[in-house]
CSV table of C-alpha atoms in Angstrom, one decimal:
chain,number,residue,atom,x,y,z
Z,1,MET,CA,-17.3,26.9,27.4
Z,2,PRO,CA,-15.8,23.3,26.6
Z,3,GLY,CA,-13.6,23.9,23.5
Z,4,PHE,CA,-14.4,27.1,23.1
Z,5,THR,CA,-12.0,30.7,24.9
Z,6,SER,CA,-12.8,33.9,24.8
Z,7,THR,CA,-10.9,35.6,22.2
Z,8,SER,CA,-12.9,38.8,21.9
Z,9,GLU,CA,-13.4,40.5,25.7
Z,10,LYS,CA,-13.9,43.9,25.3
Z,11,THR,CA,-12.8,46.0,28.1
Z,12,ALA,CA,-15.6,48.8,29.3
Z,13,VAL,CA,-15.2,52.2,27.8
Z,14,GLY,CA,-16.3,54.9,29.0
Z,15,PRO,CA,-18.1,57.3,26.5
Z,16,HIS,CA,-17.4,60.8,26.1
Z,17,LEU,CA,-20.9,62.0,27.3
Z,18,ARG,CA,-22.6,60.1,30.0
Z,19,LEU,CA,-26.6,59.8,29.3
Z,20,ARG,CA,-29.7,58.6,31.3
Z,21,ILE,CA,-30.8,55.9,29.1
Z,22,VAL,CA,-35.1,54.7,29.7
Z,23,ILE,CA,-35.0,51.6,27.9
Z,24,CYS,CA,-38.8,50.3,27.3
Z,25,GLY,CA,-38.9,46.4,28.0
Z,26,ALA,CA,-36.7,43.1,30.2
Z,27,GLY,CA,-36.7,40.8,27.7
Z,28,LEU,CA,-33.8,40.0,25.8
Z,29,GLY,CA,-33.5,42.4,23.5
Z,30,GLY,CA,-33.9,45.2,25.8
Z,31,LEU,CA,-31.8,43.9,28.7
Z,32,GLY,CA,-29.0,43.4,26.3
Z,33,ALA,CA,-29.3,46.6,25.5
Z,34,ALA,CA,-29.0,47.4,28.7
Z,35,ILE,CA,-26.2,45.6,29.8
Z,36,GLY,CA,-24.0,47.0,26.2
Z,37,LEU,CA,-24.9,50.7,27.2
Z,38,ALA,CA,-23.7,50.4,30.8
Z,39,ARG,CA,-20.4,49.0,30.0
Z,40,LYS,CA,-20.0,51.8,28.2
Z,41,GLY,CA,-20.8,53.5,31.4
Z,42,HIS,CA,-24.1,55.0,30.6
Z,43,GLU,CA,-26.9,55.3,33.2
Z,44,VAL,CA,-29.6,52.9,32.6
Z,45,VAL,CA,-32.9,52.2,34.0
Z,46,VAL,CA,-35.0,49.2,32.4
Z,47,LEU,CA,-39.0,49.9,32.5
Z,48,GLU,CA,-41.1,46.5,32.1
Z,49,GLY,CA,-45.3,45.7,32.7
Z,50,ALA,CA,-44.2,42.1,34.1
Z,51,SER,CA,-44.6,41.4,37.7
Z,52,GLN,CA,-41.8,38.8,36.9
Z,53,LEU,CA,-39.2,37.5,34.1
Z,54,SER,CA,-41.2,34.1,33.4
Z,55,GLU,CA,-40.3,30.8,31.6
Z,56,VAL,CA,-42.5,30.8,29.5
Z,57,GLY,CA,-41.3,30.8,26.0
Z,58,ALA,CA,-38.6,27.8,26.6
Z,59,GLY,CA,-35.7,26.9,23.8
Z,60,ILE,CA,-34.4,29.9,21.8
Z,61,GLN,CA,-31.0,29.4,20.1
Z,62,ILE,CA,-27.9,31.6,20.3
Z,63,PRO,CA,-26.3,31.8,16.1
Z,64,PRO,CA,-22.8,32.3,16.4
Z,65,ASN,CA,-23.2,35.8,15.3
Z,66,SER,CA,-24.6,36.3,18.9
Z,67,MET,CA,-22.9,34.8,20.7
Z,68,ARG,CA,-19.7,37.1,20.0
Z,69,VAL,CA,-21.8,39.9,21.4
Z,70,LEU,CA,-22.4,37.9,24.8
Z,71,ASP,CA,-18.4,36.5,24.6
Z,72,ALA,CA,-17.9,40.6,24.5
Z,73,TYR,CA,-20.7,41.1,27.7
Z,74,GLY,CA,-18.1,38.3,29.2
Z,75,LEU,CA,-21.2,36.3,29.4
Z,76,SER,CA,-19.7,33.0,28.1
Z,77,LYS,CA,-18.2,31.1,31.0
Z,78,ARG,CA,-21.5,31.8,32.6
Z,79,LEU,CA,-23.9,30.7,30.1
Z,80,GLN,CA,-21.8,27.4,29.9
Z,81,GLN,CA,-23.9,25.4,32.2
Z,82,TRP,CA,-27.1,26.2,30.8
Z,83,VAL,CA,-26.2,25.6,26.5
Z,84,GLU,CA,-26.3,22.6,24.3
Z,85,ARG,CA,-24.4,22.5,21.7
Z,86,PRO,CA,-25.8,21.0,18.9
Z,87,ARG,CA,-23.3,18.9,15.6
Z,88,ASN,CA,-26.0,19.4,13.2
Z,89,ILE,CA,-29.2,21.2,12.7
Z,90,ALA,CA,-30.6,17.9,10.0
Z,91,LEU,CA,-34.2,18.9,8.0
Z,92,ARG,CA,-36.3,15.6,7.1
Z,93,ARG,CA,-39.1,14.4,5.7
Z,94,TYR,CA,-42.0,15.4,7.3
Z,95,ALA,CA,-43.4,11.3,7.0
Z,96,THR,CA,-40.5,9.8,7.1
Z,97,GLY,CA,-38.2,11.3,8.8
Z,98,GLN,CA,-35.5,10.9,6.3
Z,99,ILE,CA,-32.5,13.5,6.8
Z,100,LEU,CA,-32.5,15.9,3.4
Z,101,GLY,CA,-30.4,17.9,4.3
Z,102,VAL,CA,-27.1,18.8,6.9
Z,103,THR,CA,-25.9,22.1,8.2
Z,104,PRO,CA,-22.7,21.2,10.0
Z,105,LEU,CA,-22.6,22.9,13.2
Z,106,HIS,CA,-20.1,21.9,16.0
Z,107,PRO,CA,-17.4,22.1,14.8
Z,108,ARG,CA,-17.1,23.5,11.6
Z,109,LEU,CA,-18.9,26.6,12.4
Z,110,THR,CA,-17.4,27.8,15.7
Z,111,GLU,CA,-13.8,26.9,13.9
Z,112,THR,CA,-15.1,29.2,10.8
Z,113,TYR,CA,-17.0,32.0,12.7
Z,114,GLY,CA,-14.3,32.0,16.3
Z,115,PHE,CA,-18.0,31.6,18.2
Z,116,PRO,CA,-20.0,28.3,18.6
Z,117,TYR,CA,-24.2,28.0,17.7
Z,118,LEU,CA,-25.7,27.3,20.9
Z,119,LEU,CA,-28.9,26.5,21.9
Z,120,ILE,CA,-31.0,27.5,25.8
Z,121,HIS,CA,-34.2,27.8,27.8
Z,122,ARG,CA,-35.4,31.6,27.1
Z,123,ALA,CA,-35.5,31.9,31.0
Z,124,ASP,CA,-32.3,31.2,31.4
Z,125,TYR,CA,-31.1,32.8,28.9
Z,126,GLN,CA,-33.3,36.1,30.7
Z,127,ARG,CA,-32.5,35.4,33.4
Z,128,ILE,CA,-28.8,35.4,32.9
Z,129,LEU,CA,-28.4,38.8,30.7
Z,130,HIS,CA,-31.0,40.5,34.4
Z,131,GLU,CA,-27.5,39.5,36.1
Z,132,GLU,CA,-25.4,40.6,34.2
Z,133,ALA,CA,-27.1,44.7,33.9
Z,134,LYS,CA,-28.0,44.5,37.3
Z,135,SER,CA,-24.2,43.8,38.4
Z,136,LEU,CA,-23.5,46.4,35.8
Z,137,GLY,CA,-25.6,48.8,37.9
Z,138,VAL,CA,-28.5,48.5,35.5
Z,139,GLU,CA,-32.0,49.3,37.5
Z,140,VAL,CA,-34.3,47.3,36.9
Z,141,GLN,CA,-37.9,48.0,37.1
Z,142,MET,CA,-40.8,45.9,37.1
Z,143,SER,CA,-45.0,46.5,36.8
Z,144,THR,CA,-43.8,48.7,35.1
Z,145,ARG,CA,-46.0,50.0,31.8
Z,146,VAL,CA,-45.6,52.9,29.7
Z,147,VAL,CA,-48.4,53.9,28.4
Z,148,SER,CA,-47.1,56.6,26.6
Z,149,VAL,CA,-43.8,58.3,25.1
Z,150,ASN,CA,-43.3,61.8,25.1
Z,151,THR,CA,-41.1,61.8,22.0
Z,152,GLU,CA,-39.8,65.9,22.9
Z,153,VAL,CA,-38.8,65.9,26.2
Z,154,PRO,CA,-38.3,63.0,26.2
Z,155,LEU,CA,-40.8,61.7,28.6
Z,156,VAL,CA,-42.3,58.4,29.4
Z,157,THR,CA,-44.8,58.1,31.7
Z,158,THR,CA,-46.0,54.8,33.6
Z,159,GLU,CA,-49.8,53.7,33.6
Z,160,THR,CA,-50.1,54.5,37.8
Z,161,GLY,CA,-48.6,57.7,36.5
Z,162,GLN,CA,-45.0,57.6,37.3
Z,163,GLU,CA,-43.0,59.7,35.1
Z,164,PHE,CA,-39.1,58.7,33.9
Z,165,ALA,CA,-37.3,62.1,31.8
Z,166,ALA,CA,-34.2,60.7,29.9
Z,167,ASP,CA,-31.7,61.6,27.5
Z,168,VAL,CA,-32.9,58.9,25.0
Z,169,ILE,CA,-35.6,56.8,25.2
Z,170,VAL,CA,-35.2,53.3,23.5
Z,171,GLY,CA,-37.8,51.0,22.6
Z,172,ALA,CA,-37.6,47.1,23.8
Z,173,ASP,CA,-40.9,45.9,23.8
Z,174,GLY,CA,-41.8,44.0,21.3
Z,175,ILE,CA,-43.5,43.3,18.2
Z,176,ARG,CA,-47.4,45.3,19.7
Z,177,SER,CA,-44.7,47.9,20.7
Z,178,ARG,CA,-46.3,51.5,22.3
Z,179,VAL,CA,-43.1,53.1,21.7
Z,180,ARG,CA,-43.3,52.8,18.3
Z,181,GLU,CA,-46.5,54.7,18.1
Z,182,SER,CA,-44.6,57.6,19.5
Z,183,VAL,CA,-41.9,57.2,16.9
Z,184,ILE,CA,-44.4,56.7,14.3
Z,185,PRO,CA,-47.1,58.8,15.1
Z,186,ASP,CA,-48.6,59.5,11.3
Z,187,GLN,CA,-48.9,55.2,11.1
Z,188,VAL,CA,-51.1,52.5,12.4
Z,189,ILE,CA,-48.1,49.6,11.9
Z,190,GLU,CA,-49.9,46.4,12.1
Z,191,PRO,CA,-48.5,42.8,12.7
Z,192,SER,CA,-47.4,41.0,9.0
Z,193,SER,CA,-50.0,37.8,9.5
Z,194,SER,CA,-47.9,34.9,9.6
Z,195,SER,CA,-50.3,32.2,7.4
Z,196,ASN,CA,-49.4,29.5,10.3
Z,197,CYS,CA,-48.9,29.9,14.2
Z,198,ALA,CA,-46.6,27.6,16.2
Z,199,PHE,CA,-47.6,25.5,19.5
Z,200,ARG,CA,-44.6,24.9,22.2
Z,201,ALA,CA,-43.7,22.0,23.9
Z,202,THR,CA,-40.9,20.1,26.4
Z,203,VAL,CA,-40.0,16.7,27.3
Z,204,THR,CA,-38.9,15.7,30.4
Z,205,SER,CA,-35.8,13.8,30.1
Z,206,ASP,CA,-36.5,11.3,32.0
Z,207,ASP,CA,-39.8,10.2,29.5
Z,208,MET,CA,-37.9,10.4,26.9
Z,209,LEU,CA,-35.0,8.5,27.5
Z,210,SER,CA,-37.2,6.0,29.4
Z,211,ASP,CA,-38.3,5.2,25.4
Z,212,PRO,CA,-35.7,3.7,23.2
Z,213,GLU,CA,-37.9,4.7,19.7
Z,214,VAL,CA,-37.0,8.3,21.2
Z,215,ALA,CA,-34.4,8.1,23.2
Z,216,HIS,CA,-32.0,8.8,20.6
Z,217,LEU,CA,-33.2,12.3,20.3
Z,218,MET,CA,-31.8,13.6,23.5
Z,219,SER,CA,-28.2,11.4,22.9
Z,220,ASP,CA,-27.4,12.4,19.4
Z,221,VAL,CA,-27.7,15.9,19.6
Z,222,ASN,CA,-28.5,17.4,16.8
Z,223,ALA,CA,-31.4,20.7,15.7
Z,224,ASN,CA,-33.9,18.4,13.8
Z,225,SER,CA,-37.2,20.2,11.8
Z,226,TRP,CA,-39.5,17.7,10.2
Z,227,ILE,CA,-40.7,19.8,6.5
Z,228,GLY,CA,-43.5,19.5,4.7
Z,229,HIS,CA,-46.7,21.5,3.5
Z,230,ARG,CA,-47.1,24.2,6.2
Z,231,ARG,CA,-46.2,22.4,8.6
Z,232,HIS,CA,-42.9,21.4,10.4
Z,233,VAL,CA,-41.9,20.9,13.5
Z,234,MET,CA,-38.2,21.6,15.2
Z,235,ALA,CA,-37.2,19.9,17.8
Z,236,TYR,CA,-33.9,19.9,20.0
Z,237,PRO,CA,-32.6,19.0,23.3
Z,238,ILE,CA,-32.0,22.1,26.3
Z,239,ARG,CA,-30.5,23.0,29.9
Z,240,GLN,CA,-27.7,20.2,28.9
Z,241,GLY,CA,-29.9,17.1,28.5
Z,242,ALA,CA,-32.8,18.0,31.1
Z,243,MET,CA,-36.1,18.5,28.6
Z,244,TYR,CA,-36.6,18.8,24.8
Z,245,ASN,CA,-38.3,21.4,23.2
Z,246,LEU,CA,-39.8,21.3,20.4
Z,247,VAL,CA,-41.3,24.4,18.3
Z,248,MET,CA,-44.2,23.1,15.8
Z,249,SER,CA,-45.4,25.4,12.7
Z,250,HIS,CA,-48.8,25.1,10.7
Z,251,PRO,CA,-51.7,26.5,9.9
Z,252,GLY,CA,-53.9,28.5,11.9
Z,253,GLN,CA,-53.9,31.7,14.0
Z,254,ALA,CA,-53.7,33.4,17.4
Z,255,ALA,CA,-53.0,36.6,19.4
Z,256,PRO,CA,-49.6,38.3,18.0
Z,257,GLY,CA,-46.8,39.2,20.5
Z,258,LYS,CA,-48.2,36.6,23.2
Z,259,TRP,CA,-46.2,34.1,24.0
Z,260,ASN,CA,-48.3,31.8,26.8
Z,261,GLU,CA,-51.9,31.5,24.9
Z,262,PRO,CA,-52.3,27.7,26.0
Z,263,GLY,CA,-53.1,25.1,23.0
Z,264,ASN,CA,-55.3,22.4,22.8
Z,265,LEU,CA,-53.2,18.9,22.8
Z,266,ASP,CA,-55.3,16.9,20.5
Z,267,GLU,CA,-55.5,19.3,17.6
Z,268,MET,CA,-51.5,19.4,18.6
Z,269,LYS,CA,-51.1,16.4,18.4
Z,270,ALA,CA,-53.9,16.0,15.2
Z,271,THR,CA,-52.3,18.7,13.1
Z,272,TYR,CA,-48.8,16.1,12.9
Z,273,ASP,CA,-51.1,12.7,12.9
Z,274,ASP,CA,-49.5,11.9,9.5
Z,275,PHE,CA,-45.5,13.1,10.6
Z,276,ASP,CA,-42.5,10.8,11.1
Z,277,PRO,CA,-43.6,7.9,13.7
Z,278,VAL,CA,-41.0,8.7,15.8
Z,279,LEU,CA,-41.7,12.4,16.9
Z,280,LYS,CA,-45.5,10.9,17.3
Z,281,ARG,CA,-44.3,9.7,20.0
Z,282,VAL,CA,-42.6,12.8,21.1
Z,283,LEU,CA,-45.9,14.0,21.1
Z,284,GLY,CA,-47.2,11.8,22.7
Z,285,LYS,CA,-45.1,12.7,26.0
Z,286,VAL,CA,-46.2,16.3,25.8
Z,287,LYS,CA,-48.3,16.8,28.1
Z,288,GLY,CA,-49.2,20.8,27.7
Z,289,CYS,CA,-48.8,23.5,25.3
Z,290,LEU,CA,-48.5,26.9,23.8
Z,291,LYS,CA,-49.9,28.5,21.0
Z,292,TRP,CA,-47.8,31.6,19.3
Z,293,LYS,CA,-49.0,33.6,16.4
Z,294,LEU,CA,-46.1,33.9,13.7
Z,295,ALA,CA,-46.1,37.2,12.4
Z,296,ASP,CA,-43.1,40.4,11.2
Z,297,LEU,CA,-43.4,43.6,10.6
Z,298,PRO,CA,-43.3,45.3,7.2
Z,299,PRO,CA,-40.5,47.5,6.9
Z,300,LEU,CA,-40.6,50.4,8.9
Z,301,THR,CA,-39.7,54.1,7.8
Z,302,ASN,CA,-37.7,55.1,10.8
Z,303,TRP,CA,-37.0,53.7,13.7
Z,304,VAL,CA,-35.9,56.7,15.3
Z,305,SER,CA,-38.5,59.2,16.1
Z,306,LYS,CA,-38.7,63.0,14.1
Z,307,SER,CA,-36.8,64.6,17.4
Z,308,GLY,CA,-34.0,62.3,17.1
Z,309,ARG,CA,-34.8,60.8,21.1
Z,310,VAL,CA,-36.3,57.7,21.2
Z,311,VAL,CA,-35.4,54.5,19.3
Z,312,LEU,CA,-36.9,50.9,18.0
Z,313,ILE,CA,-35.0,48.2,18.2
Z,314,GLY,CA,-36.0,44.0,18.6
Z,315,ASP,CA,-39.1,42.9,17.5
Z,316,ALA,CA,-40.6,47.0,17.8
Z,317,ALA,CA,-38.2,47.7,15.1
Z,318,HIS,CA,-38.5,44.5,12.4
Z,319,ALA,CA,-39.7,41.4,14.1
Z,320,MET,CA,-40.1,38.7,11.6
Z,321,VAL,CA,-40.8,34.9,11.7
Z,322,PRO,CA,-38.4,32.3,13.2
Z,323,TYR,CA,-37.6,30.1,9.5
Z,324,LEU,CA,-33.7,31.3,10.2
Z,325,ALA,CA,-33.4,31.4,14.6
Z,326,GLN,CA,-32.3,35.5,14.0
Z,327,GLY,CA,-35.2,37.5,16.0
Z,328,ALA,CA,-33.6,37.3,18.9
Z,329,SER,CA,-30.2,37.5,17.7
Z,330,MET,CA,-31.0,41.1,15.2
Z,331,ALA,CA,-31.9,42.6,18.7
Z,332,ILE,CA,-28.6,41.7,20.7
Z,333,GLU,CA,-26.6,42.8,17.2
Z,334,ASP,CA,-29.7,46.1,18.1
Z,335,GLY,CA,-28.2,46.9,21.2
Z,336,ALA,CA,-24.3,46.1,21.1
Z,337,ALA,CA,-24.8,48.4,17.8
Z,338,LEU,CA,-26.7,51.5,20.1
Z,339,ALA,CA,-24.5,51.1,22.9
Z,340,GLU,CA,-20.9,51.8,20.5
Z,341,CYS,CA,-23.1,54.1,17.9
Z,342,LEU,CA,-23.9,56.1,21.4
Z,343,SER,CA,-20.1,56.3,23.2
Z,344,ARG,CA,-19.6,58.5,20.6
Z,345,VAL,CA,-21.9,61.0,21.6
Z,346,GLN,CA,-19.9,64.1,22.8
Z,347,SER,CA,-22.9,66.8,23.9
Z,348,GLN,CA,-26.6,66.3,23.8
Z,349,ASP,CA,-27.0,67.7,19.8
Z,350,GLN,CA,-25.3,64.9,18.4
Z,351,ILE,CA,-28.0,62.5,20.4
Z,352,SER,CA,-30.0,62.7,17.1
Z,353,GLN,CA,-27.2,62.2,14.7
Z,354,TYR,CA,-26.2,58.9,16.1
Z,355,LEU,CA,-28.9,57.4,16.7
Z,356,GLY,CA,-29.8,58.1,13.0
Z,357,LEU,CA,-26.6,56.6,12.5
Z,358,PHE,CA,-27.1,53.6,14.6
Z,359,GLU,CA,-31.1,53.7,12.3
Z,360,THR,CA,-28.4,53.9,8.5
Z,361,VAL,CA,-26.2,50.9,10.0
Z,362,ARG,CA,-28.9,48.4,11.2
Z,363,LYS,CA,-32.1,48.6,9.4
Z,364,SER,CA,-30.5,47.2,6.0
Z,365,ARG,CA,-29.1,44.3,7.6
Z,366,CYS,CA,-32.4,43.5,9.7
Z,367,GLU,CA,-34.8,43.6,6.9
Z,368,ARG,CA,-32.7,41.6,4.6
Z,369,ILE,CA,-33.0,39.0,7.6
Z,370,GLN,CA,-37.2,39.8,7.9
Z,371,GLU,CA,-36.5,39.2,3.9
Z,372,CYS,CA,-34.9,35.7,4.0
Z,373,SER,CA,-36.4,34.2,7.3
Z,374,ARG,CA,-39.9,34.3,4.8
Z,375,LEU,CA,-38.2,33.2,2.5
Z,376,ASN,CA,-36.9,30.5,3.9
Z,377,GLY,CA,-40.6,29.1,5.9
Z,378,GLU,CA,-41.7,28.7,1.8
Z,379,ARG,CA,-38.9,26.9,0.9
Z,380,TRP,CA,-39.5,24.4,3.7
Z,381,HIS,CA,-42.9,24.4,3.5
Z,382,MET,CA,-44.0,23.2,-0.2
Z,383,PRO,CA,-46.8,20.4,-1.0
Z,384,ASP,CA,-45.2,18.1,-2.4
Z,385,GLY,CA,-44.3,17.2,-5.6
Z,386,PRO,CA,-42.1,17.9,-8.9
Z,387,GLU,CA,-40.5,21.9,-6.9
Z,388,GLN,CA,-40.6,19.5,-3.5
Z,389,GLU,CA,-38.6,16.9,-5.1
Z,390,ALA,CA,-36.4,19.0,-7.0
Z,391,ARG,CA,-35.6,21.1,-3.5
Z,392,ASP,CA,-34.8,17.9,-1.6
Z,393,ARG,CA,-31.8,17.0,-4.2
Z,394,ALA,CA,-30.1,20.2,-3.7
Z,395,LEU,CA,-30.3,19.7,0.1
Z,396,GLY,CA,-28.7,16.9,-0.7
Z,397,LYS,CA,-26.0,19.1,-1.3
Z,398,ASP,CA,-23.4,20.1,0.2
Z,399,HIS,CA,-23.5,23.7,-0.5
Z,400,MET,CA,-20.7,25.0,1.4
Z,401,SER,CA,-17.4,22.8,-0.1
Z,402,GLU,CA,-15.1,24.6,-1.6
Z,403,GLU,CA,-15.8,23.6,-5.4
Z,404,ALA,CA,-19.7,25.3,-4.0
Z,405,THR,CA,-20.5,28.7,-6.0
Z,406,ALA,CA,-21.5,31.1,-3.7
Z,407,THR,CA,-25.4,31.9,-4.1
Z,408,ASN,CA,-27.6,34.3,-2.8
Z,409,GLY,CA,-31.3,35.5,-3.1
Z,410,GLU,CA,-34.0,33.2,-5.2
Z,411,ASP,CA,-31.2,31.5,-6.5
Z,412,SER,CA,-29.9,30.5,-3.3
Z,413,HIS,CA,-29.6,27.0,-1.3
Z,414,PRO,CA,-32.8,26.4,-0.8
Z,415,ASN,CA,-31.8,26.0,3.4
Z,416,LEU,CA,-29.8,29.6,3.6
Z,417,TRP,CA,-27.7,27.9,6.4
Z,418,SER,CA,-26.3,26.3,4.3
Z,419,ASP,CA,-26.2,28.6,1.5
Z,420,LYS,CA,-22.6,29.7,0.8
Z,421,GLY,CA,-22.9,33.8,0.2
Z,422,PHE,CA,-25.3,33.7,3.2
Z,423,GLN,CA,-24.2,31.8,6.0
Z,424,PRO,CA,-21.4,33.9,6.8
Z,425,TRP,CA,-22.7,37.2,6.0
Z,426,LEU,CA,-25.1,36.2,8.5
Z,427,PHE,CA,-22.8,33.9,10.7
Z,428,GLY,CA,-19.7,35.7,10.7
Z,429,TYR,CA,-21.4,39.7,10.6
Z,430,ASP,CA,-19.1,40.9,13.5
Z,431,VAL,CA,-21.4,44.1,14.6
Z,432,PHE,CA,-18.8,45.8,17.1
Z,433,THR,CA,-16.4,46.4,13.8
Z,434,GLU,CA,-19.6,47.3,11.1
Z,435,THR,CA,-20.5,49.3,13.5
Z,436,SER,CA,-17.0,51.2,14.5
Z,437,GLN,CA,-16.0,51.7,10.9
Z,438,ALA,CA,-19.2,52.9,9.8
Z,439,LEU,CA,-19.4,55.9,12.7
Z,440,ASP,CA,-15.4,56.2,12.0
Z,441,ARG,CA,-17.0,57.0,8.2
Z,442,ALA,CA,-18.8,59.5,9.0
Z,443,GLU,CA,-17.4,61.1,11.6
Z,444,GLN,CA,-15.0,61.5,8.5
Z,445,SER,CA,-17.0,63.1,6.8
Z,446,LYS,CA,-18.8,64.6,9.3
Z,447,PHE,CA,-21.7,63.1,8.7
Z,448,GLY,CA,-22.0,64.2,4.9
Z,449,GLN,CA,-21.8,68.1,5.5
């Protein structure tokens, strides 16, 4: 990557006990976990219900905390040709486009945390992970839909009646997880439905650059977010300037967990009719859009089955609204932490202990980010008035300066990406070190016994 040199390339370390691990779901979290586990020497099979990896989803962000993991997996160079490296995240007044506040990204975050903040097309991200998993010997079976999980054996059964036995089963099958039903069999876990949906769309580079009113959005590489009452638009270039990506949050309904529900272009344009004229020109170039329901999960009682052999990761465990752009990053961190935990297993009867440690290491961090994602959205979506005006004044201050006070929670900066207390905790997190240290402490205390 230009200006970025890998400093944390980790060599694969064989585990004490080689495990057979079945992962349900070939999304970013499932494939990321497959890579981490395969690098530790485990036998990994990934089962995916879809017939092929799809283009659905458009742009996604890779913050420094997950870029740390991808770099450790040796993927930095492969990502280079597919990513954009934005200079800032700019929060803008919805009606005028006036910049209210800026979170500097490059080079500040790279220098501060050692890893960049990147933008990528979800399909490119998924393809790179898929190729790496396959190169490590992971078996990825498409068109293999899981219908039930026996947590005791443990055993996965597909809709064709095929059975997959394993030492460990990983549920990476999203917010509507089938595996979760077996992990928490005595509860019906429904997604916590947000009042908002999101339209997703892209505009080609040719269409953007041919219009002098909007061409600057392609050449001045930033992630821009126009924020208003109950609505915002996050937009940025992807695929090295080949297209402009738009995610448009608004009040509405759609099916949770579905990425490919068709959206109505007239409805999309009408929803943002009072937004910045520059943004409206961009929306006028959109030729098709998808609709996506925004939802998260309530904190789960447990991520590991009573048998200690089935574990949830990613959206299956902690789906979150996208207002901190951390959903995929948490899934990538989960996979790395899971691989670290299972690399310590020396006998079959230790599996449940180490999966329990995985849950302990990950649960509080992910649930805090779930909560803060909701909080960030609430702050973006304020109605016009005195509170909004006070928020806008606060957004204009540099809360990462030496003079700024580190805060968290309710008293934090109105944009948590720029909060002096929260940003280092979010972006500077080293999942390898944190997990290894937790494992060391547990082993020294003999798991509290």
